[in-house]
CSV table of N, CA and C in Angstrom, one decimal:
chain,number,residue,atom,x,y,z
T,7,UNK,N,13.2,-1.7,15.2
T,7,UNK,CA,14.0,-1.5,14.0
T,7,UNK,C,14.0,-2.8,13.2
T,8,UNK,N,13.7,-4.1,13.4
T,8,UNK,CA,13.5,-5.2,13.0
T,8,UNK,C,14.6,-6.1,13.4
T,9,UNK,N,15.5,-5.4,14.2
T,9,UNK,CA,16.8,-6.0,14.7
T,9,UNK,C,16.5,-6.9,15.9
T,10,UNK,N,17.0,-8.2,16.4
T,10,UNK,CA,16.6,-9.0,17.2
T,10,UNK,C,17.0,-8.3,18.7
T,11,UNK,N,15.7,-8.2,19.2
T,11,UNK,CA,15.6,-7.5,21.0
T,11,UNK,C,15.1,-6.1,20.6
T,12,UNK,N,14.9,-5.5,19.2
T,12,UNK,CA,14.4,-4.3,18.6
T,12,UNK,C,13.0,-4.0,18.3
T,13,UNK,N,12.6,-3.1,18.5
T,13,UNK,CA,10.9,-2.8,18.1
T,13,UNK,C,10.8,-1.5,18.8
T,14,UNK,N,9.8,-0.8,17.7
T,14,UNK,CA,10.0,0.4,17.8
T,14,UNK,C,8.8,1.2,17.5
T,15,UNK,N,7.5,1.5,17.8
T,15,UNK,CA,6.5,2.0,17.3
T,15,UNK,C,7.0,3.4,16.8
T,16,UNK,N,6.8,3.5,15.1
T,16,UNK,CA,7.1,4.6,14.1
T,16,UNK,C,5.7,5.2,14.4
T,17,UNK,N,5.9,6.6,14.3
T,17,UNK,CA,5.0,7.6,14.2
T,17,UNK,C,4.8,8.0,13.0
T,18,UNK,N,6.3,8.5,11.9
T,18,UNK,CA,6.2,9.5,11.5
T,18,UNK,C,7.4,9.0,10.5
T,19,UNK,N,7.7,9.3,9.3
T,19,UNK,CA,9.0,9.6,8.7
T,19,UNK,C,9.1,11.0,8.0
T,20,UNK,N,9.9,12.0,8.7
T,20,UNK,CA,10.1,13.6,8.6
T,20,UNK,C,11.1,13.6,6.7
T,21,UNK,N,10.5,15.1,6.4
T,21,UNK,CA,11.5,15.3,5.2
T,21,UNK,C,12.7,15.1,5.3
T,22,UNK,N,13.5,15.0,6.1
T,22,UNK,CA,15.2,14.6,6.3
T,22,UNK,C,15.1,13.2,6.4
T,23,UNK,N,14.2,12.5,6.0
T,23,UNK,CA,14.6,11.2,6.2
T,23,UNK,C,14.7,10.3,7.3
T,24,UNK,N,14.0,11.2,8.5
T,24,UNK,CA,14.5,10.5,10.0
T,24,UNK,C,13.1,10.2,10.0
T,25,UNK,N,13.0,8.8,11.0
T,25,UNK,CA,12.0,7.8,11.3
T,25,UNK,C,12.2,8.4,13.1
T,26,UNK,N,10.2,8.3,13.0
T,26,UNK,CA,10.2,9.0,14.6
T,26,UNK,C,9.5,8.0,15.2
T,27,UNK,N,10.1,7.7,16.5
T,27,UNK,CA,9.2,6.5,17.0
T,27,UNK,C,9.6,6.5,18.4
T,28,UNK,N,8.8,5.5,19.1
T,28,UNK,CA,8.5,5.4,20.5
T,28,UNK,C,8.8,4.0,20.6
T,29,UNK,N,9.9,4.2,22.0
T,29,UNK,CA,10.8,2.6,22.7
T,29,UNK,C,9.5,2.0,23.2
T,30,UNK,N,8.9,0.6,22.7
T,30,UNK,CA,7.8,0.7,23.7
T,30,UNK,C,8.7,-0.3,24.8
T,31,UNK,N,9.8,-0.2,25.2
T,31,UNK,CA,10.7,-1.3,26.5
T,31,UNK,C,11.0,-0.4,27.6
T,32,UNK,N,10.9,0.9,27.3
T,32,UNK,CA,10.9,1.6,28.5
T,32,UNK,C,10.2,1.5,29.4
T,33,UNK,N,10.5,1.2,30.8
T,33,UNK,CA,9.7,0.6,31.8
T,33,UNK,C,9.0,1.6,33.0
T,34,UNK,N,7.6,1.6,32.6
T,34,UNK,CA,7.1,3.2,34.0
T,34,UNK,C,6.6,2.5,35.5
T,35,UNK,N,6.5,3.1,36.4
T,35,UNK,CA,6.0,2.7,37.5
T,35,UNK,C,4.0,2.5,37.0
T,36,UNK,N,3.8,1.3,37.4
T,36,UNK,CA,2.5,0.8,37.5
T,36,UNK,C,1.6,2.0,38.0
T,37,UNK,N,0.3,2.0,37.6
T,37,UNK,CA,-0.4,2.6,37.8
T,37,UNK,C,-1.2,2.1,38.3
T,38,UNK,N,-2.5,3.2,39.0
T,38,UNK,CA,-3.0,2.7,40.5
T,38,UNK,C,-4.3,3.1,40.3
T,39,UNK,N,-4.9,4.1,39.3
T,39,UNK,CA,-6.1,4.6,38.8
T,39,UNK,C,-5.9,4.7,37.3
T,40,UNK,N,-7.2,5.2,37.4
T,40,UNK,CA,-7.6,5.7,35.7
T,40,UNK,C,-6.4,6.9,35.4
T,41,UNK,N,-6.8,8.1,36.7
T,41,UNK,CA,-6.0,9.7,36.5
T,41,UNK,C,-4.6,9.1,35.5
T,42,UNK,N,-3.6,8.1,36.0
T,42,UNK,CA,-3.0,7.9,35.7
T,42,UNK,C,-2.6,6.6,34.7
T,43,UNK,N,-3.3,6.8,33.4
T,43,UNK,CA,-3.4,5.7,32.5
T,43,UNK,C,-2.4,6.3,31.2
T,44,UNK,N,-2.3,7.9,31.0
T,44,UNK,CA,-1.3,8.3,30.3
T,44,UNK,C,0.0,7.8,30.6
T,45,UNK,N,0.2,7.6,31.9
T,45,UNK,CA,1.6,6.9,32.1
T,45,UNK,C,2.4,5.7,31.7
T,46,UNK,N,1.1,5.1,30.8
T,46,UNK,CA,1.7,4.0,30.3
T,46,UNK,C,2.7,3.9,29.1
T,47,UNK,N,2.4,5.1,28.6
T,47,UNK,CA,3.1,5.5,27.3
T,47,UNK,C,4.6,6.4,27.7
T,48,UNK,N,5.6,6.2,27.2
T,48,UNK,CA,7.1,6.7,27.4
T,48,UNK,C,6.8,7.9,26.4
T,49,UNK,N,6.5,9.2,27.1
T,49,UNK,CA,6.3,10.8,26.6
T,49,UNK,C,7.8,10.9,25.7
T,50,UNK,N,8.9,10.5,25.4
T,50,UNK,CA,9.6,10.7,24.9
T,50,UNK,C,9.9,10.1,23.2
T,51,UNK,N,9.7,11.1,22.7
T,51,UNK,CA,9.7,10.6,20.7
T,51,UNK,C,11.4,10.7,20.5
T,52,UNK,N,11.7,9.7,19.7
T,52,UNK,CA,13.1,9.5,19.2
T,52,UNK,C,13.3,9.6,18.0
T,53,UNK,N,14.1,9.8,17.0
T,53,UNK,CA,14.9,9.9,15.8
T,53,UNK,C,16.1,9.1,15.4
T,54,UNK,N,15.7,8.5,14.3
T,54,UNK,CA,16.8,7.6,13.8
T,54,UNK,C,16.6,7.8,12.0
T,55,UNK,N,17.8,7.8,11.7
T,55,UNK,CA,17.8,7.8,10.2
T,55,UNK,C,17.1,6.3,9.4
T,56,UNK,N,16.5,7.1,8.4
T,56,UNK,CA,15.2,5.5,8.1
T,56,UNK,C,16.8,4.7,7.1
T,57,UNK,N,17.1,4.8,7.1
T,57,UNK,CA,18.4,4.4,7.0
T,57,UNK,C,19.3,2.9,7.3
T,58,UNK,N,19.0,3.2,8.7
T,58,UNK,CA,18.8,2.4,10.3
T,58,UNK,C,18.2,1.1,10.1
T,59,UNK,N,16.8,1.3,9.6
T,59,UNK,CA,16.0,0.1,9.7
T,59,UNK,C,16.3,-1.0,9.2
T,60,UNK,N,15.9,-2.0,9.6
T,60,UNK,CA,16.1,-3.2,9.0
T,60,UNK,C,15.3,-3.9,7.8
T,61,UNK,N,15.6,-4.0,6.5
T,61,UNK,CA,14.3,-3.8,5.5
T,61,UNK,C,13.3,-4.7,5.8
T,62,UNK,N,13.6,-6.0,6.9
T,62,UNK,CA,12.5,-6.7,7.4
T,62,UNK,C,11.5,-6.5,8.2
T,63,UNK,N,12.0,-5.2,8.3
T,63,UNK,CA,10.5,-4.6,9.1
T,63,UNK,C,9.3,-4.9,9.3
T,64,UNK,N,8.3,-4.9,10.0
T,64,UNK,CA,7.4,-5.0,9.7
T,64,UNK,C,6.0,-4.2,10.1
T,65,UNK,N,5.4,-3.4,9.3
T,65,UNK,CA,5.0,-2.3,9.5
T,65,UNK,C,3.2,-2.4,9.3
T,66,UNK,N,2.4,-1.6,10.6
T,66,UNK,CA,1.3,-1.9,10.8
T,66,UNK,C,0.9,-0.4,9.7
T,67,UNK,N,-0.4,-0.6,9.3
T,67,UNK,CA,-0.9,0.9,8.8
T,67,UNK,C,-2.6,1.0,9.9
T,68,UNK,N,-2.7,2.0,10.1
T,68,UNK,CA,-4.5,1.9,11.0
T,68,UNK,C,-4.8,2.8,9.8
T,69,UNK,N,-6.2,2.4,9.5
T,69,UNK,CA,-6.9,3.0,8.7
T,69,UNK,C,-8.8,3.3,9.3
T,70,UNK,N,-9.4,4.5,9.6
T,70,UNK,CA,-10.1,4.5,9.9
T,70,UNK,C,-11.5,4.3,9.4
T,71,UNK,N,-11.5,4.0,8.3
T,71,UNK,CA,-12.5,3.8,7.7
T,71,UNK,C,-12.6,3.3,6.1
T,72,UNK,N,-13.4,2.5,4.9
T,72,UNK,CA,-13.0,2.5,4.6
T,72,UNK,C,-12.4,3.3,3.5
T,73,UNK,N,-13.0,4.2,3.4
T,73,UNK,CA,-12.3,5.2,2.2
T,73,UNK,C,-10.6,5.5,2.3
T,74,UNK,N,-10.5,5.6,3.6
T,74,UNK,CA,-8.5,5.4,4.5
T,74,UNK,C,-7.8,4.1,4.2
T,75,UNK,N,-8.4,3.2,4.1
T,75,UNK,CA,-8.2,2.1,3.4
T,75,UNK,C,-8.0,1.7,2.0
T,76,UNK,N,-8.9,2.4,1.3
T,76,UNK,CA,-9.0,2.2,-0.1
T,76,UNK,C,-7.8,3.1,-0.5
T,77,UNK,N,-7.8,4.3,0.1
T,77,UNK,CA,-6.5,5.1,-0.6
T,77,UNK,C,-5.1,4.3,-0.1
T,78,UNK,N,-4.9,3.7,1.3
T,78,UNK,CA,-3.9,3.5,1.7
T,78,UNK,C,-3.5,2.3,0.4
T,79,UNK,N,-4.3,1.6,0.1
T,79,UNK,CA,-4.2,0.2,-0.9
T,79,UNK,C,-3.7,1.0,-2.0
T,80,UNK,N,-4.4,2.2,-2.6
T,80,UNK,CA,-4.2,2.7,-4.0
T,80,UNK,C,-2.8,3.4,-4.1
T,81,UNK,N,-2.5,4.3,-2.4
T,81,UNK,CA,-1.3,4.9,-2.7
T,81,UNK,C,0.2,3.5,-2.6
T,82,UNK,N,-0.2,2.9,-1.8
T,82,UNK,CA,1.3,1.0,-1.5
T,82,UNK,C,1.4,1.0,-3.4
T,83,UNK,N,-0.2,0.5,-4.0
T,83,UNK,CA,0.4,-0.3,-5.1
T,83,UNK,C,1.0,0.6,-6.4
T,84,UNK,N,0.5,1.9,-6.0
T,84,UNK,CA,1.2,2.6,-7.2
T,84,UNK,C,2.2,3.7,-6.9
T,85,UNK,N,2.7,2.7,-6.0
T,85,UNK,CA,4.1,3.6,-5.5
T,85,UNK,C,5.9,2.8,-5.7
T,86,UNK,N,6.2,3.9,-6.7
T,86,UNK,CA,7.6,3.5,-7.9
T,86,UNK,C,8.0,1.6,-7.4
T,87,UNK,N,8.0,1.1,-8.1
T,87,UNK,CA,8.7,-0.2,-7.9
T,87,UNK,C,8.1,-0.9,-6.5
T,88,UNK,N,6.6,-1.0,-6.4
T,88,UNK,CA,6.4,-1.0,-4.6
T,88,UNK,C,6.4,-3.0,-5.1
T,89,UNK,N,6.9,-3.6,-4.0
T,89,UNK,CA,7.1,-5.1,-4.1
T,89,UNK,C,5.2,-5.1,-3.8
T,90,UNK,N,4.6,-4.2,-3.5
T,90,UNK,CA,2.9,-5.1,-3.1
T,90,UNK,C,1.6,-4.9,-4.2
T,91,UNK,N,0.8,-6.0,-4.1
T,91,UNK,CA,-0.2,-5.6,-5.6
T,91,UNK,C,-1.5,-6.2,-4.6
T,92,UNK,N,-2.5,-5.8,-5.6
T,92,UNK,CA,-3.5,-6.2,-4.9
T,92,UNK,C,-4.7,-6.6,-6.1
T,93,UNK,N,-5.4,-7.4,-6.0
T,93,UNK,CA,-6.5,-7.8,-6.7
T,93,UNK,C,-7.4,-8.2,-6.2
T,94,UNK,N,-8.8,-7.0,-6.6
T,94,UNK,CA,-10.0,-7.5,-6.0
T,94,UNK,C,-10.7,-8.7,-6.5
T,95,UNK,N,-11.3,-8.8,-5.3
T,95,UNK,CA,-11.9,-10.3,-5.5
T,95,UNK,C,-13.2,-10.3,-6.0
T,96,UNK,N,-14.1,-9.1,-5.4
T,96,UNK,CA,-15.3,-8.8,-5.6
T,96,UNK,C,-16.0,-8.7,-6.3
């Protein structure tokens, strides 16, 4: 949430306004093979009002390629009042 002892991998922000994300502090029993490498992840998704967050957030995007990229840049900078800009260099 950007709150100090807080972090929170966001998945999702739903039409109600709730931010969906995964504790990554939840703590699993170690694993001993491959079979069990899903266990590393806490199966449980949470909800919080985006509300909650702390505007210091700070927020990863993955982009697979670059065309996912190019849009992710095109949709940040021409989005109402967005604080981010970009200028190509190229």
């Amino acid at each position: 949430s950007g709150y100090y002892g807080s972090a929170y991998y966001i998945v999702d922000i739903n039409e109600s306004d709730e931010v969906l994300y995964y504790d990554p502090h939840t703590v699993n029993k170690a694993v001993k093979s491959e079979k069990q490498f899903d266990s590393f992840f806490e199966p449980q998704l949470h909800r919080m009002k985006l509300s909650k967050l702390n505007p210091s957030t700070l927020i990863c995007f993955e982009c697979i390629d670059e065309e996912s990229t190019n849009l992710l840049i095109k949709n940040l900078t021409e989005f109402p009042n967005s604080p981010i800009s970009y200028t190509d260099i190229s």
